[in-house]
């Protein structure tokens, strides 16, 4: 797959019969690929950093499950293409994972606007996350969605620093009800560097 690919098109997907035959192996490879791109932050938040590969897999899987053909494909591409990093950004799906529905509702009710409080720090320089503009991720009542789609848009200088040996990269949330930061492991940084042009 070419690293320059920034948008998924129909020809990037396997025909469904081929996908069915290779699905087990594809999913196994994907789990391996994703392991360095999954970053837990505090007790509930997990960031899944997306890429061309993860989004192709997502579209392929949705088509496999729902079998909606070309009509569905159009919708899936509209939904998932914005999450393919454009070469100057990192994109992530952020999930708040709390099994107990009562605890989950209570937590999400307290963290409205959390999508505005996410950042990456590159050697102490803060880059604020930009929530995906498709939908409002905090309701009018101030309740956050348990799934957020976010972009970290970097300039050339920040990308250069991010890719530099020994760079300290931190991921954080500084919402008054949920304040956590974590330093990214070297393997994670290396995997994310591939998202930049």
Coordinates of N, CA, C and O in Angstrom, one line a residue:
X1 N 0.8 -1.2 0.0 CA 0.0 0.0 0.0 C 0.9 1.2 0.0 O 1.8 1.3 0.8
X2 N 0.5 2.2 -0.8 CA 1.4 3.4 -0.9 C 1.1 4.3 0.3 O 0.0 4.5 0.7
X3 N 2.2 4.8 0.8 CA 2.1 5.7 2.0 C 1.4 7.0 1.7 O 1.0 7.7 2.5
X4 N 1.4 7.3 0.4 CA 0.8 8.6 0.0 C -0.7 8.6 -0.1 O -1.3 9.6 -0.2
X5 N -1.3 7.4 0.1 CA -2.7 7.2 0.0 C -3.4 8.0 1.2 O -3.1 7.7 2.3
X6 N -4.3 8.9 0.8 CA -4.9 9.7 1.9 C -6.4 9.5 1.8 O -7.1 10.0 2.7
X7 N -6.9 8.9 0.8 CA -8.4 8.7 0.7 C -8.6 7.2 0.2 O -7.9 6.7 -0.6
X8 N -9.6 6.6 0.8 CA -9.9 5.2 0.4 C -10.8 5.3 -0.8 O -11.8 6.0 -0.8
X9 N -10.5 4.5 -1.8 CA -11.4 4.3 -3.0 C -11.8 2.9 -3.1 O -11.2 2.0 -2.5
X10 N -12.8 2.7 -3.9 CA -13.3 1.3 -4.1 C -12.2 0.3 -4.4 O -12.2 -0.8 -3.9
X11 N -11.3 0.7 -5.3 CA -10.3 -0.2 -5.7 C -9.3 -0.6 -4.6 O -8.5 -1.5 -4.8
X12 N -9.3 0.1 -3.5 CA -8.5 -0.3 -2.3 C -9.0 -1.4 -1.6 O -8.4 -2.0 -0.7
X13 N -10.3 -1.8 -1.8 CA -10.9 -2.8 -1.1 C -10.9 -4.2 -1.8 O -10.9 -4.2 -3.0
X14 N -10.8 -5.2 -1.0 CA -10.8 -6.6 -1.6 C -12.2 -6.9 -2.0 O -13.2 -6.6 -1.3
X15 N -12.4 -7.7 -3.1 CA -13.7 -8.2 -3.4 C -14.2 -9.1 -2.3 O -13.4 -9.7 -1.6
X16 N -15.5 -9.1 -2.0 CA -16.0 -9.7 -0.7 C -15.6 -11.2 -0.6 O -15.2 -11.6 0.4
X17 N -15.6 -11.9 -1.8 CA -15.2 -13.3 -1.7 C -13.7 -13.5 -1.2 O -13.4 -14.4 -0.5
X18 N -12.9 -12.6 -1.8 CA -11.5 -12.7 -1.4 C -11.3 -12.3 0.1 O -10.5 -12.9 0.8
X19 N -12.0 -11.3 0.5 CA -12.0 -10.8 1.9 C -12.4 -11.9 2.8 O -11.7 -12.2 3.9
X20 N -13.5 -12.6 2.5 CA -13.9 -13.7 3.4 C -12.8 -14.7 3.6 O -12.6 -15.2 4.7
X21 N -12.1 -15.1 2.5 CA -11.1 -16.1 2.6 C -9.9 -15.6 3.4 O -9.3 -16.4 4.1
X22 N -9.6 -14.3 3.3 CA -8.4 -13.8 4.0 C -8.7 -13.1 5.3 O -7.8 -12.6 6.0
X23 N -10.0 -13.0 5.7 CA -10.4 -12.2 6.8 C -9.7 -12.5 8.1 O -9.2 -11.6 8.8
X24 N -9.5 -13.8 8.4 CA -8.9 -14.2 9.7 C -7.5 -13.6 9.8 O -7.1 -13.0 10.8
X25 N -6.7 -13.8 8.7 CA -5.3 -13.4 8.7 C -5.3 -11.8 8.7 O -4.4 -11.2 9.4
X26 N -6.1 -11.2 7.9 CA -6.1 -9.7 7.8 C -6.4 -9.2 9.2 O -5.7 -8.2 9.7
X27 N -7.4 -9.7 9.9 CA -7.7 -9.2 11.3 C -6.6 -9.5 12.2 O -6.3 -8.7 13.1
X28 N -5.9 -10.6 12.1 CA -4.8 -11.0 13.0 C -3.6 -9.9 12.7 O -3.0 -9.4 13.7
X29 N -3.3 -9.7 11.5 CA -2.3 -8.7 11.1 C -2.6 -7.3 11.7 O -1.8 -6.6 12.1
X30 N -3.9 -7.0 11.6 CA -4.4 -5.7 12.0 C -4.2 -5.5 13.5 O -3.8 -4.4 14.0
X31 N -4.5 -6.5 14.3 CA -4.4 -6.5 15.7 C -2.9 -6.2 16.1 O -2.6 -5.4 16.9
X32 N -2.0 -6.8 15.4 CA -0.6 -6.6 15.6 C -0.2 -5.2 15.2 O 0.5 -4.5 16.0
X33 N -0.7 -4.7 14.1 CA -0.4 -3.3 13.7 C -0.9 -2.3 14.7 O -0.3 -1.3 15.0
X34 N -2.2 -2.6 15.1 CA -2.8 -1.6 16.0 C -2.3 -1.5 17.4 O -2.5 -0.6 18.1
X35 N -1.5 -2.6 17.8 CA -1.1 -2.6 19.2 C -0.3 -1.4 19.6 O -0.4 -1.0 20.8
X36 N 0.6 -0.9 18.8 CA 1.4 0.2 19.1 C 0.6 1.5 18.9 O 1.1 2.6 19.2
X37 N -0.6 1.5 18.4 CA -1.4 2.7 18.1 C -2.5 2.8 19.1 O -3.4 3.6 18.9
X38 N -2.6 2.0 20.1 CA -3.6 2.0 21.1 C -3.0 2.6 22.3 O -2.0 2.0 22.9
X39 N -3.4 3.7 22.8 CA -2.8 4.4 24.0 C -3.9 4.6 25.0 O -4.9 5.3 24.8
X40 N -3.7 3.9 26.2 CA -4.7 4.1 27.3 C -4.3 5.4 28.0 O -3.1 5.7 28.2
X41 N -5.3 6.1 28.5 CA -5.0 7.4 29.2 C -5.9 7.4 30.4 O -7.2 7.6 30.2
X42 N -5.4 7.2 31.6 CA -6.2 7.2 32.8 C -7.1 5.9 32.8 O -6.9 5.0 31.9
X43 N -8.0 5.9 33.7 CA -8.8 4.6 33.8 C -9.8 4.3 32.7 O -10.1 3.1 32.5
X44 N -10.3 5.3 32.0 CA -11.4 5.1 31.1 C -11.1 5.4 29.6 O -11.8 4.9 28.7
X45 N -10.1 6.3 29.3 CA -9.9 6.7 28.0 C -8.9 5.9 27.2 O -7.9 5.6 27.8
X46 N -9.3 5.5 26.0 CA -8.3 4.8 25.1 C -8.3 5.5 23.8 O -9.4 5.7 23.2
X47 N -7.2 5.8 23.3 CA -7.0 6.4 22.0 C -6.6 5.3 21.0 O -5.7 4.6 21.3
X48 N -7.3 5.3 19.9 CA -6.9 4.3 18.8 C -6.5 5.2 17.7 O -7.4 5.8 17.0
X49 N -5.2 5.3 17.4 CA -4.7 6.2 16.3 C -5.0 5.5 15.0 O -4.6 4.3 14.8
X50 N -5.7 6.2 14.1 CA -6.1 5.6 12.9 C -5.1 5.8 11.8 O -4.2 6.6 11.9
X51 N -5.2 5.1 10.7 CA -4.3 5.2 9.5 C -5.1 4.8 8.3 O -6.3 4.3 8.4
X52 N -4.5 4.9 7.2 CA -5.1 4.4 5.9 C -5.5 2.9 6.1 O -6.6 2.5 5.8
X53 N -4.6 2.1 6.7 CA -4.8 0.7 6.9 C -6.0 0.4 7.8 O -6.8 -0.5 7.5
X54 N -6.0 1.1 8.9 CA -7.1 0.8 9.9 C -8.5 1.2 9.3 O -9.4 0.5 9.6
X55 N -8.5 2.2 8.5 CA -9.8 2.7 8.0 C -10.2 1.8 6.8 O -11.4 1.5 6.7
X56 N -9.3 1.3 6.0 CA -9.6 0.3 5.0 C -10.2 -0.9 5.6 O -11.3 -1.4 5.2
X57 N -9.6 -1.4 6.7 CA -10.1 -2.6 7.4 C -11.5 -2.3 8.0 O -12.3 -3.2 7.9
X58 N -11.7 -1.1 8.5 CA -13.0 -0.8 9.1 C -14.1 -0.8 8.0 O -15.1 -1.4 8.2
X59 N -13.8 -0.2 6.9 CA -14.8 -0.1 5.8 C -15.0 -1.6 5.3 O -16.2 -2.0 5.1
X60 N -14.0 -2.3 5.1 CA -14.1 -3.7 4.6 C -15.0 -4.5 5.5 O -15.8 -5.3 5.1
X61 N -14.7 -4.4 6.8 CA -15.5 -5.1 7.8 C -17.0 -4.7 7.8 O -17.8 -5.6 7.9
X62 N -17.2 -3.4 7.7 CA -18.6 -2.9 7.7 C -19.4 -3.5 6.5 O -20.5 -4.0 6.6
X63 N -18.7 -3.5 5.4 CA -19.3 -4.1 4.1 C -19.6 -5.6 4.3 O -20.6 -6.1 3.9
X64 N -18.6 -6.2 4.9 CA -18.7 -7.7 5.2 C -19.9 -8.0 6.1 O -20.7 -8.9 5.8
X65 N -20.1 -7.2 7.1 CA -21.2 -7.5 8.1 C -22.5 -7.1 7.5 O -23.5 -7.9 7.6
X66 N -22.6 -5.9 6.9 CA -23.9 -5.4 6.5 C -24.3 -5.7 5.1 O -25.4 -5.6 4.7
X67 N -23.3 -6.1 4.3 CA -23.5 -6.5 2.9 C -24.4 -5.5 2.1 O -25.3 -5.9 1.3
X68 N -24.1 -4.3 2.2 CA -24.9 -3.2 1.6 C -24.4 -2.8 0.2 O -25.0 -1.9 -0.4
X69 N -23.3 -3.4 -0.3 CA -22.9 -3.2 -1.7 C -22.4 -1.7 -1.9 O -22.1 -1.0 -1.0
X70 N -22.5 -1.3 -3.2 CA -22.0 0.0 -3.5 C -22.7 1.2 -2.8 O -22.1 2.2 -2.5
X71 N -24.0 1.0 -2.5 CA -24.8 2.1 -1.9 C -24.2 2.3 -0.5 O -23.9 3.4 -0.1
X72 N -23.9 1.2 0.2 CA -23.4 1.3 1.6 C -21.9 1.8 1.5 O -21.5 2.6 2.3
X73 N -21.2 1.3 0.5 CA -19.8 1.8 0.3 C -19.7 3.3 0.3 O -18.8 3.8 1.0
X74 N -20.6 3.9 -0.4 CA -20.5 5.4 -0.5 C -20.6 6.0 0.9 O -19.9 6.9 1.3
X75 N -21.6 5.5 1.7 CA -21.8 6.0 3.1 C -20.5 5.7 4.0 O -20.1 6.6 4.8
X76 N -20.0 4.5 3.8 CA -18.8 4.2 4.6 C -17.6 5.1 4.3 O -16.9 5.5 5.2
X77 N -17.4 5.4 3.0 CA -16.3 6.2 2.6 C -16.5 7.6 3.1 O -15.5 8.3 3.6
X78 N -17.7 8.1 3.1 CA -18.0 9.5 3.7 C -17.7 9.5 5.2 O -17.2 10.4 5.7
X79 N -18.1 8.4 5.8 CA -17.9 8.3 7.3 C -16.4 8.1 7.7 O -15.9 8.8 8.6
X80 N -15.7 7.3 6.9 CA -14.3 6.9 7.4 C -13.2 7.7 6.7 O -12.1 7.8 7.3
X81 N -13.4 8.2 5.5 CA -12.3 8.9 4.9 C -11.7 10.1 5.7 O -10.5 10.3 5.7
X82 N -12.6 10.8 6.4 CA -12.1 12.0 7.2 C -11.1 11.5 8.2 O -10.3 12.3 8.8
X83 N -11.1 10.2 8.6 CA -10.2 9.8 9.7 C -8.9 9.2 9.1 O -8.0 8.8 9.9
X84 N -8.7 9.2 7.8 CA -7.4 8.8 7.2 C -6.5 10.1 7.4 O -6.9 11.1 6.9
X85 N -5.4 9.9 8.1 CA -4.5 11.1 8.3 C -4.1 11.7 6.9 O -3.8 10.9 6.0
X86 N -4.1 13.0 6.9 CA -3.8 13.7 5.6 C -2.3 13.9 5.3 O -1.9 14.6 4.4
X87 N -1.4 13.4 6.2 CA 0.0 13.6 6.0 C 0.6 14.7 6.9 O 1.8 14.7 7.1
X88 N -0.3 15.5 7.4 CA 0.2 16.6 8.3 C -0.6 16.5 9.7 O -0.7 17.5 10.4
X89 N -1.1 15.4 10.0 CA -1.9 15.2 11.2 C -1.9 13.8 11.7 O -1.5 12.9 11.0
X90 N -2.3 13.6 12.9 CA -2.6 12.3 13.5 C -4.1 12.3 13.7 O -4.7 13.4 14.1
X91 N -4.8 11.2 13.5 CA -6.2 11.1 13.8 C -6.4 10.0 14.7 O -5.7 9.0 14.7
X92 N -7.4 10.1 15.6 CA -7.7 9.1 16.6 C -9.1 8.9 16.9 O -9.9 9.9 16.8
X93 N -9.5 7.7 17.2 CA -10.8 7.5 17.8 C -10.6 7.4 19.2 O -9.7 6.6 19.7
X94 N -11.3 8.2 20.0 CA -11.1 8.1 21.5 C -12.4 7.5 22.0 O -13.5 7.9 21.7
X95 N -12.2 6.5 22.8 CA -13.3 5.8 23.4 C -13.2 5.8 25.0 O -12.1 5.6 25.5
X96 N -14.3 6.1 25.6 CA -14.4 6.0 27.0 C -15.1 4.7 27.3 O -16.2 4.5 27.0
X97 N -14.3 3.8 27.9 CA -14.7 2.4 28.0 C -15.0 2.1 29.5 O -14.1 2.0 30.3
X98 N -16.3 2.1 29.8 CA -16.8 1.8 31.2 C -17.9 0.8 31.1 O -18.9 1.1 30.5
X99 N -17.7 -0.4 31.6 CA -18.6 -1.5 31.4 C -20.0 -1.2 32.1 O -21.0 -1.4 31.5
X100 N -19.9 -0.7 33.3 CA -21.2 -0.5 34.0 C -22.0 0.7 33.4 O -21.5 1.8 33.4
X101 N -23.2 0.5 32.9 CA -23.9 1.5 32.3 C -24.2 2.7 33.2 O -24.3 3.9 32.7
X102 N -24.4 2.5 34.5 CA -24.8 3.6 35.4 C -23.5 4.4 35.6 O -23.6 5.7 35.5
X103 N -22.4 3.8 35.9 CA -21.1 4.5 36.0 C -20.8 5.3 34.8 O -20.3 6.4 34.8
X104 N -21.0 4.6 33.6 CA -20.7 5.2 32.3 C -21.5 6.5 32.1 O -21.0 7.6 31.8
X105 N -22.8 6.4 32.4 CA -23.7 7.6 32.2 C -23.3 8.7 33.2 O -23.2 9.9 32.8
X106 N -22.9 8.4 34.4 CA -22.5 9.4 35.4 C -21.2 10.1 34.9 O -21.1 11.3 35.0
X107 N -20.3 9.3 34.5 CA -19.0 9.8 34.0 C -19.2 10.7 32.8 O -18.7 11.9 32.8
X108 N -19.9 10.2 31.8 CA -20.1 11.0 30.6 C -20.9 12.3 30.8 O -20.7 13.3 30.2
X109 N -21.8 12.3 31.8 CA -22.5 13.4 32.2 C -21.7 14.5 32.8 O -22.1 15.7 32.9
X110 N -20.5 14.1 33.3 CA -19.6 15.1 34.0 C -18.5 15.7 33.1 O -17.8 16.6 33.4
X111 N -18.3 15.1 31.9 CA -17.2 15.4 31.1 C -17.5 16.1 29.7 O -16.8 16.0 28.7
X112 N -18.7 16.8 29.7 CA -19.1 17.5 28.5 C -17.9 18.4 28.1 O -17.2 19.0 28.9
X113 N -17.7 18.5 26.8 CA -16.7 19.4 26.2 C -15.3 18.8 26.3 O -14.3 19.5 26.0
X114 N -15.2 17.6 26.7 CA -13.8 17.0 26.9 C -13.1 16.9 25.6 O -11.9 17.0 25.6
X115 N -13.8 16.9 24.5 CA -13.1 16.8 23.2 C -12.3 18.1 22.9 O -11.5 18.1 22.0
X116 N -12.6 19.1 23.6 CA -11.9 20.4 23.4 C -10.7 20.5 24.3 O -9.9 21.5 24.3
X117 N -10.5 19.5 25.2 CA -9.4 19.5 26.2 C -8.3 18.5 26.0 O -7.6 18.1 26.9
X118 N -8.2 18.0 24.7 CA -7.2 16.9 24.4 C -6.0 17.6 23.8 O -6.2 18.5 22.9
X119 N -4.8 17.0 24.1 CA -3.6 17.6 23.4 C -2.5 16.6 23.3 O -2.6 15.5 23.9
X120 N -1.6 16.9 22.4 CA -0.3 16.2 22.3 C 0.7 17.2 22.7 O 0.6 18.3 22.3
X121 N 1.7 16.7 23.4 CA 2.9 17.6 23.7 C 4.1 17.0 23.1 O 4.4 15.9 23.3
X122 N 4.8 17.8 22.2 CA 6.0 17.4 21.6 C 7.1 18.2 22.2 O 7.2 19.4 22.0
X123 N 8.0 17.6 23.0 CA 9.0 18.3 23.7 C 8.5 19.6 24.4 O 9.0 20.7 24.1
X124 N 7.4 19.5 25.1 CA 6.8 20.6 25.8 C 6.0 21.6 25.0 O 5.5 22.6 25.5
X125 N 5.9 21.4 23.6 CA 5.1 22.2 22.8 C 3.7 21.6 22.7 O 3.6 20.4 22.2
X126 N 2.7 22.3 23.1 CA 1.3 21.7 23.1 C 0.6 21.9 21.7 O 0.6 23.0 21.2
X127 N 0.1 20.8 21.2 CA -0.8 20.8 20.0 C -2.2 20.4 20.5 O -2.3 19.2 20.9
X128 N -3.1 21.3 20.4 CA -4.5 20.9 20.8 C -5.2 20.1 19.8 O -5.0 20.3 18.6
X129 N -6.0 19.2 20.2 CA -6.8 18.3 19.3 C -7.9 19.1 18.7 O -8.5 20.1 19.4
X130 N -8.3 18.8 17.5 CA -9.5 19.4 16.9 C -10.5 18.3 16.7 O -10.2 17.3 16.0
X131 N -11.7 18.4 17.3 CA -12.7 17.4 17.2 C -13.2 17.3 15.7 O -13.2 18.3 15.0
X132 N -13.5 16.1 15.3 CA -14.1 15.9 13.9 C -15.4 16.7 13.8 O -16.2 16.7 14.7
X133 N -15.5 17.5 12.8 CA -16.6 18.4 12.7 C -18.0 17.8 12.3 O -19.0 18.6 12.2
X134 N -18.1 16.5 12.0 CA -19.3 16.0 11.5 C -20.5 16.1 12.4 O -21.6 16.3 12.0
X135 N -20.2 15.8 13.7 CA -21.3 15.8 14.7 C -20.9 16.5 15.9 O -19.7 16.5 16.2
X136 N -21.8 17.0 16.7 CA -21.5 17.5 18.0 C -21.3 16.4 19.0 O -22.2 15.5 19.1
X137 N -20.1 16.3 19.6 CA -19.8 15.2 20.5 C -20.2 15.4 22.0 O -19.9 14.6 22.8
X138 N -20.7 16.6 22.2 CA -21.2 16.9 23.6 C -22.7 17.4 23.3 O -22.9 18.3 22.5
X139 N -23.6 16.7 24.0 CA -25.0 17.1 23.8 C -25.3 18.5 24.5 O -24.5 19.0 25.3
X140 N -26.5 19.0 24.2 CA -26.9 20.3 24.8 C -26.9 20.2 26.3 O -26.7 21.2 27.0
X141 N -27.2 19.0 26.8 CA -27.3 18.8 28.3 C -25.9 18.7 28.9 O -25.7 18.5 30.1
X142 N -24.8 18.8 28.0 CA -23.5 18.7 28.6 C -23.0 17.3 28.8 O -22.0 17.0 29.5
X143 N -23.6 16.3 28.1 CA -23.1 14.9 28.2 C -22.2 14.6 27.0 O -22.6 14.9 25.9
X144 N -21.1 14.1 27.3 CA -20.1 13.7 26.3 C -20.5 12.4 25.6 O -21.1 11.5 26.3
X145 N -20.1 12.2 24.4 CA -20.3 11.0 23.7 C -19.2 10.0 24.2 O -18.1 10.5 24.4
X146 N -19.5 8.7 24.2 CA -18.4 7.8 24.6 C -17.4 7.5 23.5 O -16.4 6.9 23.7
X147 N -17.7 8.0 22.3 CA -16.8 7.9 21.2 C -16.6 9.3 20.6 O -17.5 10.0 20.3
X148 N -15.3 9.6 20.5 CA -14.9 10.9 19.9 C -13.9 10.7 18.8 O -13.1 9.8 18.9
X149 N -14.0 11.5 17.7 CA -13.1 11.4 16.6 C -12.3 12.7 16.6 O -12.9 13.8 16.6
X150 N -11.0 12.6 16.7 CA -10.2 13.8 16.8 C -9.0 13.8 15.9 O -8.5 12.8 15.5
X151 N -8.5 15.1 15.6 CA -7.4 15.3 14.7 C -6.4 16.1 15.5 O -6.7 17.1 16.2
X152 N -5.1 15.8 15.3 CA -4.0 16.6 15.8 C -3.3 17.2 14.6 O -2.7 16.4 13.9
X153 N -3.5 18.4 14.3 CA -2.9 19.0 13.1 C -1.6 19.6 13.4 O -1.5 20.5 14.3
X154 N -0.5 19.2 12.8 CA 0.8 19.6 13.1 C 1.4 20.4 11.9 O 1.1 20.2 10.8
X155 N 2.3 21.4 12.3 CA 3.0 22.1 11.2 C 4.3 21.4 10.9 O 4.6 20.4 11.6
X156 N 5.0 21.8 9.9 CA 6.2 21.1 9.5 C 7.2 21.0 10.6 O 7.9 20.0 10.8
X157 N 7.4 22.1 11.3 CA 8.3 22.1 12.4 C 8.0 21.1 13.5 O 8.8 20.4 14.0
X158 N 6.7 21.0 13.8 CA 6.2 20.1 14.9 C 6.4 18.6 14.4 O 6.8 17.8 15.2
X159 N 6.2 18.4 13.1 CA 6.3 17.1 12.5 C 7.8 16.7 12.6 O 8.2 15.6 13.0
X160 N 8.7 17.6 12.3 CA 10.1 17.4 12.3 C 10.5 17.0 13.7 O 11.3 16.0 14.0
X161 N 10.0 17.8 14.7 CA 10.4 17.4 16.1 C 9.8 16.1 16.5 O 10.4 15.3 17.2
X162 N 8.6 15.8 16.1 CA 7.9 14.5 16.4 C 8.7 13.4 15.9 O 8.9 12.4 16.6
X163 N 9.3 13.5 14.7 CA 10.1 12.4 14.1 C 11.5 12.4 14.6 O 12.2 11.4 14.3
X164 N 12.0 13.4 15.3 CA 13.4 13.4 15.8 C 13.6 12.4 16.8 O 12.8 12.1 17.7
X165 N 14.8 11.8 16.8 CA 15.2 10.8 17.8 C 15.2 11.5 19.2 O 15.6 12.6 19.3
X166 N 14.7 10.7 20.1 CA 14.7 11.2 21.5 C 13.6 12.2 21.8 O 13.6 12.8 22.9
X167 N 12.7 12.5 20.9 CA 11.6 13.4 21.1 C 10.7 12.9 22.3 O 10.5 11.7 22.3
X168 N 10.3 13.7 23.1 CA 9.3 13.3 24.2 C 7.9 13.7 23.7 O 7.6 14.8 23.5
X169 N 7.1 12.6 23.5 CA 5.8 12.9 23.0 C 4.8 12.4 24.2 O 4.9 11.3 24.6
X170 N 3.9 13.4 24.5 CA 2.9 13.0 25.6 C 1.6 13.3 25.0 O 1.3 14.1 24.1
X171 N 0.6 12.5 25.5 CA -0.8 12.6 25.1 C -1.5 13.0 26.4 O -1.2 12.4 27.5
X172 N -2.4 13.9 26.3 CA -3.1 14.3 27.6 C -4.5 14.8 27.4 O -4.9 15.2 26.3
X173 N -5.2 14.8 28.5 CA -6.6 15.4 28.6 C -6.5 16.3 29.8 O -6.1 15.8 30.9
X174 N -6.9 17.6 29.7 CA -6.9 18.4 30.9 C -8.3 19.0 31.1 O -8.5 20.2 31.2
X175 N -9.3 18.1 31.3 CA -10.7 18.5 31.7 C -10.7 18.4 33.2 O -10.1 17.6 33.8
X176 N -11.5 19.3 33.8 CA -11.5 19.4 35.3 C -11.9 18.1 35.9 O -11.5 17.8 37.0
X177 N -12.7 17.3 35.2 CA -13.1 16.0 35.8 C -12.3 14.8 35.3 O -12.5 13.7 35.7
X178 N -11.3 15.1 34.4 CA -10.5 14.0 33.9 C -9.2 14.6 33.4 O -9.1 15.1 32.3
X179 N -8.2 14.6 34.3 CA -6.9 15.1 33.9 C -5.8 14.0 34.0 O -5.5 13.5 35.0
X180 N -5.3 13.7 32.8 CA -4.3 12.6 32.7 C -3.3 12.9 31.6 O -3.7 13.5 30.6
X181 N -2.1 12.5 31.8 CA -1.1 12.6 30.6 C -0.3 11.3 30.7 O -0.2 10.7 31.7
X182 N 0.2 10.9 29.5 CA 1.0 9.7 29.4 C 2.1 10.0 28.4 O 1.8 10.6 27.3
X183 N 3.2 9.4 28.6 CA 4.3 9.5 27.6 C 4.2 8.4 26.7 O 4.0 7.2 27.1
X184 N 4.3 8.6 25.4 CA 4.2 7.6 24.4 C 5.4 6.7 24.3 O 6.6 7.3 24.4
X185 N 5.3 5.4 24.3 CA 6.4 4.5 24.1 C 7.0 4.7 22.8 O 6.4 5.2 21.8
X186 N 8.3 4.3 22.7 CA 9.0 4.5 21.4 C 8.4 3.8 20.3 O 8.3 4.3 19.2
X187 N 7.9 2.6 20.5 CA 7.2 1.8 19.4 C 6.0 2.6 18.9 O 5.7 2.6 17.7
X188 N 5.2 3.2 19.8 CA 4.1 4.0 19.4 C 4.5 5.2 18.6 O 3.9 5.5 17.5
X189 N 5.5 5.9 19.0 CA 6.0 7.1 18.3 C 6.4 6.7 16.9 O 6.0 7.3 15.9
X190 N 7.1 5.6 16.8 CA 7.6 5.1 15.5 C 6.4 4.8 14.6 O 6.4 5.2 13.4
X191 N 5.4 4.1 15.1 CA 4.2 3.8 14.3 C 3.5 5.0 13.8 O 3.1 5.1 12.7
X192 N 3.4 6.0 14.7 CA 2.7 7.2 14.3 C 3.5 8.1 13.4 O 2.9 8.8 12.5
X193 N 4.8 8.0 13.4 CA 5.6 8.8 12.5 C 5.3 8.4 11.0 O 5.4 9.3 10.1
X194 N 4.9 7.2 10.8 CA 4.5 6.8 9.4 C 3.3 7.5 8.9 O 3.1 7.5 7.7
X195 N 2.5 8.2 9.7 CA 1.3 8.9 9.3 C 1.7 10.2 8.6 O 0.8 10.8 8.0
X196 N 2.9 10.7 8.8 CA 3.3 12.0 8.3 C 3.9 11.8 6.9 O 4.6 10.8 6.6
X197 N 3.8 12.8 6.0 CA 4.4 12.7 4.7 C 5.9 12.8 4.8 O 6.4 13.6 5.5

